[in-house]
XYZ file of C-alpha atoms in Angstrom:
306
model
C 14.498 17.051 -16.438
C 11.646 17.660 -18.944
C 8.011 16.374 -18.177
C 8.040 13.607 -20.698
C 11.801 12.487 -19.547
C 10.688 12.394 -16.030
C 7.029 10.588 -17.142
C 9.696 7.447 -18.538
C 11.538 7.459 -15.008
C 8.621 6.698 -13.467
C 7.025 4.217 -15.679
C 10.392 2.903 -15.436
C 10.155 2.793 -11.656
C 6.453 1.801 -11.185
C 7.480 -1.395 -13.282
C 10.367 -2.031 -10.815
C 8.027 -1.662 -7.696
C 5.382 -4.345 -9.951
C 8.275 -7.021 -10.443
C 9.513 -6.614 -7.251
C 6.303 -7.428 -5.709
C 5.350 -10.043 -7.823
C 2.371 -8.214 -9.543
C 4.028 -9.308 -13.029
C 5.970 -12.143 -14.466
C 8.362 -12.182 -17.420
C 6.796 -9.513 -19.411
C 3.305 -9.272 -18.184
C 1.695 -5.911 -17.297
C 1.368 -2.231 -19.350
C 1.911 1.113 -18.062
C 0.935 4.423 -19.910
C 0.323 8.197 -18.976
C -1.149 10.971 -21.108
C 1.539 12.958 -22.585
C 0.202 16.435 -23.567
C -3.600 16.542 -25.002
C -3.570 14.110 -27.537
C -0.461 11.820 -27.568
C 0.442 8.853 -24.807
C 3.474 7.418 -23.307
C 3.590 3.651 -23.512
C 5.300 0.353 -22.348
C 6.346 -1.487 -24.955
C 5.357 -5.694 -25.610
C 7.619 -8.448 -24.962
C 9.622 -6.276 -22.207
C 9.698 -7.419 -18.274
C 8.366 -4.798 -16.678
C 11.244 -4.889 -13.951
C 14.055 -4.537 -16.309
C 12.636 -1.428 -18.465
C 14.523 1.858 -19.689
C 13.503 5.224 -20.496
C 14.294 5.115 -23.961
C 11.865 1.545 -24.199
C 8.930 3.693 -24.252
C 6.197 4.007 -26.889
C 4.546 7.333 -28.000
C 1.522 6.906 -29.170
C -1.555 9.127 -30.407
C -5.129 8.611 -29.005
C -5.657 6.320 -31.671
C -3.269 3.898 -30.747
C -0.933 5.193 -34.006
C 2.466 4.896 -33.477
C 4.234 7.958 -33.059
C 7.780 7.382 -31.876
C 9.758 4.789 -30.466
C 11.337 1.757 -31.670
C 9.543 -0.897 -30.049
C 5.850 -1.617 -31.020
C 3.517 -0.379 -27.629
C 1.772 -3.036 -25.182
C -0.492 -5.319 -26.313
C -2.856 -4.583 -24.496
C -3.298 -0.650 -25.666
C -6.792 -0.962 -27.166
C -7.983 -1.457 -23.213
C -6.091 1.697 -22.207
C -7.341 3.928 -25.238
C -11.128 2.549 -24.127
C -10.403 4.310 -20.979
C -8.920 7.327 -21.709
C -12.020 7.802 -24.068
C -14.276 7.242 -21.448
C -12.288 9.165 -18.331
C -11.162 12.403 -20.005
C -10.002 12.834 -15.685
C -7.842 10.025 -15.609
C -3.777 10.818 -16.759
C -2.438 7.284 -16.036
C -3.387 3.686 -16.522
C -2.430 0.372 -14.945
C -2.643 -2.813 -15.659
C -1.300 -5.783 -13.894
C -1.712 -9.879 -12.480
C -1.181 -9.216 -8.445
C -1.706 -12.953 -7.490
C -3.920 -12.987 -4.703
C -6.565 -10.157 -6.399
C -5.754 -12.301 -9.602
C -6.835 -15.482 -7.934
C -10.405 -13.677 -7.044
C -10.692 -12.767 -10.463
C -10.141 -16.342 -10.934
C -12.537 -17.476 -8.535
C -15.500 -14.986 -9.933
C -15.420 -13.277 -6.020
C -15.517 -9.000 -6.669
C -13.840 -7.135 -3.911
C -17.048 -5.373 -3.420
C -17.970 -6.139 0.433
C -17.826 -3.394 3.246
C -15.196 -4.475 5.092
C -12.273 -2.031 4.973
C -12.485 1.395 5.536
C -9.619 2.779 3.921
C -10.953 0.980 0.851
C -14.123 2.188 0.840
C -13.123 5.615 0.966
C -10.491 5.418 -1.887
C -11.969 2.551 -3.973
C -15.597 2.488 -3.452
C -15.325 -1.043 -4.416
C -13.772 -3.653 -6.755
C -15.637 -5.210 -9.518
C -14.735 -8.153 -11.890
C -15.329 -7.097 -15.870
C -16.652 -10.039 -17.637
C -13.968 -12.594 -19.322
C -12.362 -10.939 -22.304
C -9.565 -12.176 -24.488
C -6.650 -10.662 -24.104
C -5.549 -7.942 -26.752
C -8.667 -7.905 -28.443
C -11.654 -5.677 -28.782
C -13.239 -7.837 -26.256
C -11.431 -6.716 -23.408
C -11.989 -2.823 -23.606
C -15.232 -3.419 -24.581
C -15.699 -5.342 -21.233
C -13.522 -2.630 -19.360
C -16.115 -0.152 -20.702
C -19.067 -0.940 -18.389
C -17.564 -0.374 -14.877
C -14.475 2.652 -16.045
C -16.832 5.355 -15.720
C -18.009 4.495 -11.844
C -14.514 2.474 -11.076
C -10.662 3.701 -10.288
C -10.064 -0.295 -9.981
C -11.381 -3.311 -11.604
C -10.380 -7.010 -11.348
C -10.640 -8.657 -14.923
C -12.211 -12.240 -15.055
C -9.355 -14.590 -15.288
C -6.767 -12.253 -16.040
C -5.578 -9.530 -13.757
C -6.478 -6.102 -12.395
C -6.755 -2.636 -13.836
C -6.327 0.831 -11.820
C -6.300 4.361 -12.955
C -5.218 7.555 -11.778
C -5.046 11.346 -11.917
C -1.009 10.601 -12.351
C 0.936 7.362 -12.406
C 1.428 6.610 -8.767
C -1.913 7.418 -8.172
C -2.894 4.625 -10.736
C 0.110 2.372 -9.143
C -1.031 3.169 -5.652
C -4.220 1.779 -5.907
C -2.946 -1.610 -7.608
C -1.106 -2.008 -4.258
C -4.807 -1.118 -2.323
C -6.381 -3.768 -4.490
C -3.994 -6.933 -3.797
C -3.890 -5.762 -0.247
C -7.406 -5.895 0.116
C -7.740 -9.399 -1.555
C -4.729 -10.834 1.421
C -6.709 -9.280 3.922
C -10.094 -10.557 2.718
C -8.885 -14.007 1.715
C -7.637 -14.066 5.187
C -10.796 -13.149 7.045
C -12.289 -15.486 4.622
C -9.960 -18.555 5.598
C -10.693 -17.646 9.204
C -14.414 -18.408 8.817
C -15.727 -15.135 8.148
C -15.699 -11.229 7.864
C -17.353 -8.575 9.526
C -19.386 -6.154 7.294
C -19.077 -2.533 7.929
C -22.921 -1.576 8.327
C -24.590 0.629 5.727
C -24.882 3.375 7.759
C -21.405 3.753 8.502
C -20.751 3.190 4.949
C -23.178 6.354 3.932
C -20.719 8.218 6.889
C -17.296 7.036 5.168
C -19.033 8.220 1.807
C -19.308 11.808 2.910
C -15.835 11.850 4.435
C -14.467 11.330 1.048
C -14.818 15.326 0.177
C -12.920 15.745 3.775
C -10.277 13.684 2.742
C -9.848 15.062 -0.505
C -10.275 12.410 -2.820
C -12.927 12.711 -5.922
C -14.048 9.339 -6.558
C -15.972 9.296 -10.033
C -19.172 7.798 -8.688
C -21.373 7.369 -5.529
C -21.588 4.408 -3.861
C -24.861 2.760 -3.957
C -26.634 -0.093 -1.713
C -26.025 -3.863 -3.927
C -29.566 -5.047 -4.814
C -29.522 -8.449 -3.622
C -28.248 -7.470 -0.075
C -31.122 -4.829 -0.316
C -33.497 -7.681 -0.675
C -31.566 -10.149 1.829
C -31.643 -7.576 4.447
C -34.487 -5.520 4.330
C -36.263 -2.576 2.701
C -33.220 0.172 2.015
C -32.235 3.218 0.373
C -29.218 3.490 -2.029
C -26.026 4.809 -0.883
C -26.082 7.579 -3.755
C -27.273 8.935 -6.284
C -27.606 5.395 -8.986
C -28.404 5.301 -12.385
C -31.698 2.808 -13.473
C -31.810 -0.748 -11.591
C -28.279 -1.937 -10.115
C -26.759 1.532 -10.625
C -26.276 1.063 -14.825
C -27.167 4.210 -16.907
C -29.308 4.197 -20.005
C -26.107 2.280 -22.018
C -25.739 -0.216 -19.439
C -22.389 1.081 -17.964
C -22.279 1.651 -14.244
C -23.497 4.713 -12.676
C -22.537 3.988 -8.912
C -19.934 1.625 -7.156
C -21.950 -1.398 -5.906
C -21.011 -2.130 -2.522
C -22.196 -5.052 -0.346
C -22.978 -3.252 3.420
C -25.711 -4.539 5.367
C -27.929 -2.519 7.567
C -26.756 -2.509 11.136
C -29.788 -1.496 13.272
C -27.766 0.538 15.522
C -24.211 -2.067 15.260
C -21.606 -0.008 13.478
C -19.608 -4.063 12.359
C -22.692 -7.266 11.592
C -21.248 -10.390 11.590
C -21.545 -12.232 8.406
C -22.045 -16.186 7.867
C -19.366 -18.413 6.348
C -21.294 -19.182 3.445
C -22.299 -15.693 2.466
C -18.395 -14.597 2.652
C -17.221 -17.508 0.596
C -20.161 -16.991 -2.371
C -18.680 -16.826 -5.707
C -19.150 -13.888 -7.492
C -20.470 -11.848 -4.933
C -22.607 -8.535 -6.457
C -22.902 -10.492 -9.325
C -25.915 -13.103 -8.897
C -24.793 -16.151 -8.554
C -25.587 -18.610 -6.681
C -24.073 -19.649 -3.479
C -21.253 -22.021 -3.658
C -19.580 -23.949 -0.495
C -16.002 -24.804 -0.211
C -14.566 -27.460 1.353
C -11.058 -28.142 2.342
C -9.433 -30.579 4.730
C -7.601 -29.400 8.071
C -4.312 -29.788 6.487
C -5.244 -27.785 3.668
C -6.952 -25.137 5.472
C -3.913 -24.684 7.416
C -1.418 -24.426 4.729
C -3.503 -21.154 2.920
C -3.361 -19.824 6.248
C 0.287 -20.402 6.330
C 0.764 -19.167 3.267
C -1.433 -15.611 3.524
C 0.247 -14.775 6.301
C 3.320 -14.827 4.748
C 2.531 -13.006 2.063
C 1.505 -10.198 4.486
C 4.665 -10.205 6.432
């Protein structure tokens, strides 16, 4: 099988494993992959992504020119030529509307709070981009300002984006992202999470040469928990003021961790784990819900982790 055949198997399959598990609907989602140095391999628009076929792909050059295939590419391929301008180390790109993850985007809450491990390592953390509309110039233009410190984004009312050094690796960590938003929504519904403290944060940083895995940025100490907790240092090397560089993109991968004084977990308040928009200054917002309804989202998370 030649590299480009095998490339459409396993768009083809990575859009099976999205349908399956509900990260798409009807024909929502892309999929692409470099293809040599200057040419990419494409989903096409107005195709589910769980009932694709090799021969349904798009080639395409890095100007989004059409270069073979019969079908017109996604939609949604200025957003995927924004990042493989500014990521010359990424090979694939995701995109994707896992519910739960999709309902934080929703919600203006970023996946960016110490609280998984695994996460931290891989992800760093999870920003939202600012609201875009869809398959315009808005949305890479959005996309643009967290790509070169991010592997995953959530997009504001819209969906997620991952990348990769090959496909899976950009499908793997779609399945990371919605499984960190079931397990946080959970801790959340419970009344609360427990921060991994900074320090321990600083340790899982340097692990990630250990374990292999080049992240594209440092992860840095978020501002406003610098000023809520206490005098800090950043996690990393950071660009100017909340880790942007000189153009206002992101230099480091803002991550809420709290300073332990010597506890490893810090117990965090209800209202500071249910803020909206978390890392991204606004204000705090309190939720209410009645027993019944409470115990219904509980009902229904756990499900969805089962």
């Amino acid at each position: 099988m030649s590299t480009e055949s095998s490339l459409r198997a396993d768009i083809v399959e990575i859009g099976r494993r999205m349908y399956a598990r509900g990260y798409t609907a009807s024909n929502d989602g892309n999929i692409s992959v470099r293809l040599g140095g200057d040419r990419l391999l494409m989903t096409p628009k107005s195709v589910c992504k769980g009932f694709m076929t090799p021969d349904m792909m798009c080639v395409t050059d890095l100007e989004g020119r059409k270069l073979q295939g019969e079908r017109d590419p996604s939609s949604e391929m200025l957003m995927h030529l924004e990042v493989y301008r500014q990521r010359a180390d990424v090979q694939a790109v995701v995109h994707a509307h896992p519910p739960i993850a999709t309902g934080f985007a929703v919600a203006g809450i970023a996946l960016d709070r110490a609280v998984l491990a695994e996460v931290l390592t891989t992800l760093g953390s999870v920003p939202i981009a600012d609201y875009a509309t869809p398959s315009t110039k808005e949305l890479p233009e959005a996309v643009r300002k967290y790509i070169k410190a991010h592997d995953g984004m959530l997009l504001a009312n819209h969906g997620a984006l991952t990348v990769g050094g090959d496909l899976f690796s950009a499908y793997f960590k779609m399945e990371t992202i919605e499984h960190f938003a079931k397990i946080s929504l959970v801790a959340r519904l419970l009344g609360r999470e427990n921060l991994i403290a900074r320090e321990e944060v600083l340790r899982l940083q340097e692990l990630r040469g250990t374990y292999g895995i080049k992240a594209p940025a440092p992860i840095c100490a978020d501002g406003s928990t610098q000023l809520a907790i206490g005098p800090s240092a950043p996690l990393g090397a950071a660009g100017s003021a909340g880790g942007a560089d000189a153009a206002g993109d992101l230099a480091c991968q803002v991550v809420q961790a709290p300073w332990g004084g010597g506890l490893r977990l810090v117990p965090d308040s209800p209202a500071a784990s249910g803020r909206a928009g978390a890392g991204r200054g606004d204000e705090e917002a309190e939720i209410r819900l009645t027993y019944r309804e409470l115990s219904a989202l509980i009902e229904d998370a756990i499900r969805s982790l089962r």
